[in-house]
GROMACS .gro file of N, CA, C and O in nm:
model
  292
    1MET      N    1   7.264  13.197  14.963
    1MET     CA    2   7.361  13.176  14.888
    1MET      C    3   7.402  13.271  14.796
    1MET      O    4   7.317  13.377  14.749
    2SER      N    5   7.536  13.317  14.748
    2SER     CA    6   7.583  13.390  14.686
    2SER      C    7   7.570  13.408  14.539
    2SER      O    8   7.548  13.270  14.494
    3ASN      N    9   7.563  13.490  14.481
    3ASN     CA   10   7.562  13.484  14.334
    3ASN      C   11   7.689  13.435  14.269
    3ASN      O   12   7.787  13.434  14.310
    4PRO      N   13   7.651  13.359  14.181
    4PRO     CA   14   7.784  13.284  14.095
    4PRO      C   15   7.874  13.423  14.013
    4PRO      O   16   7.816  13.506  13.979
    5ASN      N   17   8.004  13.357  14.030
    5ASN     CA   18   8.085  13.444  13.961
    5ASN      C   19   8.188  13.388  13.886
    5ASN      O   20   8.198  13.248  13.925
    6GLY      N   21   8.273  13.419  13.797
    6GLY     CA   22   8.371  13.343  13.763
    6GLY      C   23   8.345  13.318  13.598
    6GLY      O   24   8.439  13.234  13.546
    7PHE      N   25   8.233  13.345  13.554
    7PHE     CA   26   8.206  13.276  13.400
    7PHE      C   27   8.233  13.361  13.314
    7PHE      O   28   8.229  13.514  13.338
    8ALA      N   29   8.268  13.335  13.182
    8ALA     CA   30   8.285  13.396  13.101
    8ALA      C   31   8.255  13.336  12.974
    8ALA      O   32   8.231  13.224  12.958
    9TYR      N   33   8.197  13.368  12.850
    9TYR     CA   34   8.185  13.335  12.730
    9TYR      C   35   8.260  13.412  12.638
    9TYR      O   36   8.287  13.537  12.622
   10THR      N   37   8.264  13.353  12.493
   10THR     CA   38   8.299  13.389  12.395
   10THR      C   39   8.241  13.318  12.278
   10THR      O   40   8.208  13.232  12.269
   11ALA      N   41   8.198  13.403  12.175
   11ALA     CA   42   8.119  13.387  12.070
   11ALA      C   43   8.189  13.399  11.927
   11ALA      O   44   8.252  13.526  11.894
   12SER      N   45   8.202  13.311  11.865
   12SER     CA   46   8.281  13.298  11.735
   12SER      C   47   8.195  13.301  11.648
   12SER      O   48   8.085  13.334  11.628
   13ALA      N   49   8.231  13.378  11.506
   13ALA     CA   50   8.176  13.389  11.373
   13ALA      C   51   8.111  13.310  11.329
   13ALA      O   52   7.986  13.310  11.279
   14SER      N   53   8.128  13.184  11.371
   14SER     CA   54   8.061  13.033  11.303
   14SER      C   55   7.950  13.011  11.365
   14SER      O   56   7.884  12.921  11.338
   15GLY      N   57   7.930  13.096  11.486
   15GLY     CA   58   7.803  13.060  11.567
   15GLY      C   59   7.817  12.990  11.685
   15GLY      O   60   7.720  12.928  11.761
   16THR      N   61   7.924  12.958  11.719
   16THR     CA   62   7.951  12.887  11.844
   16THR      C   63   8.008  12.964  11.940
   16THR      O   64   8.057  13.042  11.957
   17VAL      N   65   7.964  12.906  12.070
   17VAL     CA   66   7.970  12.988  12.205
   17VAL      C   67   8.077  12.893  12.299
   17VAL      O   68   8.025  12.782  12.334
   18HIS      N   69   8.149  12.949  12.334
   18HIS     CA   70   8.240  12.875  12.423
   18HIS      C   71   8.217  12.955  12.581
   18HIS      O   72   8.251  13.060  12.582
   19VAL      N   73   8.186  12.873  12.659
   19VAL     CA   74   8.148  12.946  12.783
   19VAL      C   75   8.260  12.858  12.919
   19VAL      O   76   8.289  12.736  12.914
   20THR      N   77   8.326  12.956  12.991
   20THR     CA   78   8.457  12.898  13.073
   20THR      C   79   8.405  12.978  13.221
   20THR      O   80   8.320  13.039  13.242
   21HIS      N   81   8.462  12.891  13.321
   21HIS     CA   82   8.438  12.921  13.447
   21HIS      C   83   8.572  12.923  13.531
   21HIS      O   84   8.639  12.815  13.538
   22HIS      N   85   8.600  13.030  13.561
   22HIS     CA   86   8.783  13.048  13.594
   22HIS      C   87   8.860  13.003  13.525
   22HIS      O   88   8.945  12.944  13.545
   23ASN      N   89   8.846  13.059  13.384
   23ASN     CA   90   8.935  12.987  13.287
   23ASN      C   91   8.945  12.859  13.238
   23ASN      O   92   9.022  12.799  13.180
   24ARG      N   93   8.844  12.783  13.274
   24ARG     CA   94   8.826  12.625  13.264
   24ARG      C   95   8.712  12.610  13.165
   24ARG      O   96   8.598  12.670  13.173
   25PRO      N   97   8.733  12.561  13.065
   25PRO     CA   98   8.612  12.515  12.988
   25PRO      C   99   8.488  12.464  13.067
   25PRO      O  100   8.498  12.354  13.125
   26ALA      N  101   8.378  12.488  13.030
   26ALA     CA  102   8.260  12.477  13.130
   26ALA      C  103   8.154  12.402  13.031
   26ALA      O  104   8.108  12.271  13.026
   27THR      N  105   8.145  12.466  12.892
   27THR     CA  106   8.054  12.401  12.790
   27THR      C  107   8.094  12.455  12.676
   27THR      O  108   8.129  12.590  12.654
   28THR      N  109   8.002  12.411  12.562
   28THR     CA  110   8.028  12.471  12.411
   28THR      C  111   7.865  12.462  12.364
   28THR      O  112   7.819  12.316  12.390
   29LEU      N  113   7.845  12.561  12.310
   29LEU     CA  114   7.696  12.549  12.252
   29LEU      C  115   7.722  12.593  12.097
   29LEU      O  116   7.796  12.687  12.065
   30ASN      N  117   7.640  12.518  12.034
   30ASN     CA  118   7.612  12.543  11.866
   30ASN      C  119   7.499  12.568  11.813
   30ASN      O  120   7.369  12.517  11.911
   31GLY      N  121   7.479  12.620  11.729
   31GLY     CA  122   7.345  12.626  11.655
   31GLY      C  123   7.236  12.729  11.697
   31GLY      O  124   7.257  12.791  11.796
   32SER      N  125   7.126  12.649  11.732
   32SER     CA  126   6.977  12.716  11.811
   32SER      C  127   7.013  12.731  11.928
   32SER      O  128   6.968  12.838  12.005
   33ARG      N  129   7.098  12.644  12.010
   33ARG     CA  130   7.136  12.650  12.152
   33ARG      C  131   7.189  12.778  12.170
   33ARG      O  132   7.197  12.844  12.276
   34ALA      N  133   7.301  12.831  12.086
   34ALA     CA  134   7.394  12.914  12.123
   34ALA      C  135   7.322  13.040  12.072
   34ALA      O  136   7.349  13.126  12.148
   35ALA      N  137   7.226  13.045  11.998
   35ALA     CA  138   7.118  13.191  11.953
   35ALA      C  139   7.066  13.209  12.111
   35ALA      O  140   7.047  13.310  12.114
   36ARG      N  141   6.976  13.065  12.129
   36ARG     CA  142   6.900  13.132  12.238
   36ARG      C  143   6.976  13.187  12.382
   36ARG      O  144   6.942  13.248  12.455
   37PHE      N  145   7.097  13.101  12.394
   37PHE     CA  146   7.202  13.135  12.511
   37PHE      C  147   7.214  13.303  12.490
   37PHE      O  148   7.225  13.370  12.593
   38LEU      N  149   7.266  13.334  12.374
   38LEU     CA  150   7.308  13.477  12.357
   38LEU      C  151   7.207  13.583  12.389
   38LEU      O  152   7.207  13.692  12.424
   39GLU      N  153   7.081  13.551  12.348
   39GLU     CA  154   6.949  13.633  12.383
   39GLU      C  155   6.933  13.624  12.521
   39GLU      O  156   6.901  13.726  12.576
   40GLU      N  157   6.942  13.517  12.601
   40GLU     CA  158   6.922  13.526  12.743
   40GLU      C  159   7.018  13.602  12.811
   40GLU      O  160   7.000  13.678  12.898
   41VAL      N  161   7.172  13.593  12.775
   41VAL     CA  162   7.275  13.651  12.840
   41VAL      C  163   7.266  13.813  12.821
   41VAL      O  164   7.313  13.873  12.911
   42THR      N  165   7.213  13.858  12.705
   42THR     CA  166   7.199  13.994  12.689
   42THR      C  167   7.081  14.038  12.770
   42THR      O  168   7.079  14.178  12.786
   43ALA      N  169   6.963  13.963  12.797
   43ALA     CA  170   6.848  14.021  12.859
   43ALA      C  171   6.873  14.021  12.984
   43ALA      O  172   6.785  14.101  13.084
   44GLY      N  173   6.919  13.922  13.058
   44GLY     CA  174   6.960  13.908  13.195
   44GLY      C  175   7.060  13.911  13.283
   44GLY      O  176   7.167  13.971  13.216
   45ASP      N  177   7.116  13.861  13.387
   45ASP     CA  178   7.233  13.861  13.454
   45ASP      C  179   7.311  13.756  13.378
   45ASP      O  180   7.275  13.635  13.417
   46PRO      N  181   7.437  13.792  13.321
   46PRO     CA  182   7.499  13.724  13.251
   46PRO      C  183   7.554  13.594  13.357
   46PRO      O  184   7.535  13.470  13.293
   47GLN      N  185   7.608  13.625  13.474
   47GLN     CA  186   7.672  13.549  13.573
   47GLN      C  187   7.561  13.431  13.592
   47GLN      O  188   7.566  13.301  13.568
   48LEU      N  189   7.437  13.463  13.598
   48LEU     CA  190   7.353  13.371  13.643
   48LEU      C  191   7.296  13.294  13.531
   48LEU      O  192   7.267  13.163  13.546
   49VAL      N  193   7.295  13.340  13.410
   49VAL     CA  194   7.245  13.262  13.302
   49VAL      C  195   7.350  13.176  13.247
   49VAL      O  196   7.308  13.056  13.229
   50MET      N  197   7.471  13.202  13.286
   50MET     CA  198   7.581  13.115  13.240
   50MET      C  199   7.598  12.988  13.349
   50MET      O  200   7.602  12.874  13.305
   51ALA      N  201   7.563  13.033  13.471
   51ALA     CA  202   7.561  12.938  13.578
   51ALA      C  203   7.469  12.819  13.543
   51ALA      O  204   7.448  12.715  13.566
   52ARG      N  205   7.325  12.867  13.522
   52ARG     CA  206   7.220  12.788  13.480
   52ARG      C  207   7.247  12.701  13.349
   52ARG      O  208   7.228  12.595  13.347
   53TRP      N  209   7.307  12.750  13.251
   53TRP     CA  210   7.337  12.653  13.123
   53TRP      C  211   7.415  12.585  13.146
   53TRP      O  212   7.426  12.512  13.057
   54THR      N  213   7.529  12.629  13.219
   54THR     CA  214   7.637  12.514  13.263
   54THR      C  215   7.605  12.403  13.358
   54THR      O  216   7.655  12.303  13.405
   55GLY      N  217   7.502  12.423  13.447
   55GLY     CA  218   7.465  12.358  13.541
   55GLY      C  219   7.534  12.343  13.645
   55GLY      O  220   7.532  12.272  13.779
   56ASN      N  221   7.591  12.460  13.700
   56ASN     CA  222   7.674  12.495  13.805
   56ASN      C  223   7.615  12.611  13.897
   56ASN      O  224   7.656  12.691  13.932
   57TYR      N  225   7.492  12.553  13.918
   57TYR     CA  226   7.400  12.631  14.015
   57TYR      C  227   7.354  12.576  14.117
   57TYR      O  228   7.322  12.627  14.233
   58LYS      N  229   7.371  12.431  14.159
   58LYS     CA  230   7.328  12.366  14.284
   58LYS      C  231   7.459  12.328  14.351
   58LYS      O  232   7.576  12.297  14.291
   59ARG      N  233   7.451  12.334  14.469
   59ARG     CA  234   7.581  12.322  14.533
   59ARG      C  235   7.594  12.184  14.624
   59ARG      O  236   7.689  12.175  14.701
   60GLY      N  237   7.489  12.103  14.600
   60GLY     CA  238   7.497  11.967  14.686
   60GLY      C  239   7.437  11.967  14.821
   60GLY      O  240   7.441  11.866  14.887
   61ASN      N  241   7.385  12.089  14.870
   61ASN     CA  242   7.309  12.097  15.003
   61ASN      C  243   7.162  12.080  15.007
   61ASN      O  244   7.110  12.111  15.097
   62GLU      N  245   7.115  12.070  14.872
   62GLU     CA  246   6.967  12.054  14.877
   62GLU      C  247   6.884  11.957  14.976
   62GLU      O  248   6.811  11.964  15.030
   63ARG      N  249   6.974  11.839  14.964
   63ARG     CA  250   6.913  11.725  15.062
   63ARG      C  251   6.897  11.776  15.176
   63ARG      O  252   6.818  11.739  15.284
   64THR      N  253   7.015  11.793  15.229
   64THR     CA  254   7.034  11.865  15.367
   64THR      C  255   6.941  11.952  15.410
   64THR      O  256   6.887  11.976  15.532
   65ALA      N  257   6.927  12.052  15.331
   65ALA     CA  258   6.828  12.149  15.368
   65ALA      C  259   6.661  12.112  15.373
   65ALA      O  260   6.604  12.124  15.462
   66ARG      N  261   6.672  12.005  15.297
   66ARG     CA  262   6.515  11.927  15.275
   66ARG      C  263   6.465  11.860  15.386
   66ARG      O  264   6.380  11.882  15.452
   67ASP      N  265   6.593  11.803  15.466
   67ASP     CA  266   6.542  11.712  15.591
   67ASP      C  267   6.573  11.814  15.695
   67ASP      O  268   6.552  11.731  15.831
   68HIS      N  269   6.603  11.911  15.710
   68HIS     CA  270   6.622  12.013  15.817
   68HIS      C  271   6.493  12.025  15.877
   68HIS      O  272   6.393  12.021  15.831
   69PRO      N  273   6.460  12.013  16.006
   69PRO     CA  274   6.332  12.006  16.093
   69PRO      C  275   6.244  12.141  16.055
   69PRO      O  276   6.116  12.126  16.052
   70ARG      N  277   6.313  12.241  16.023
   70ARG     CA  278   6.248  12.369  16.002
   70ARG      C  279   6.181  12.341  15.847
   70ARG      O  280   6.065  12.388  15.847
   71ASN      N  281   6.215  12.268  15.758
   71ASN     CA  282   6.175  12.256  15.629
   71ASN      C  283   6.072  12.117  15.632
   71ASN      O  284   6.014  12.104  15.536
   72ARG      N  285   6.057  12.057  15.719
   72ARG     CA  286   5.965  11.945  15.710
   72ARG      C  287   5.831  11.940  15.718
   72ARG      O  288   5.751  12.058  15.785
   73ARG      N  289   5.737  11.872  15.632
   73ARG     CA  290   5.594  11.890  15.666
   73ARG      C  291   5.541  11.777  15.695
   73ARG      O  292   5.558  11.675  15.669
   0.00000   0.00000   0.00000
């Protein structure tokens, strides 16, 4: 699976963080969640962090992969 891309965020002076995906609103974070997000985004890969926080990291093929004969136990 390729790395996520197209995410961006803006942090306002009031402590609100707006995350967008391809210029469309994905989520808004306030308070302590926004502070935790900003810590994580500066420490790691920003695109992966934003994908995880917005829930846009699963693509819907998990069930198909689980049922593949190679993955059965």
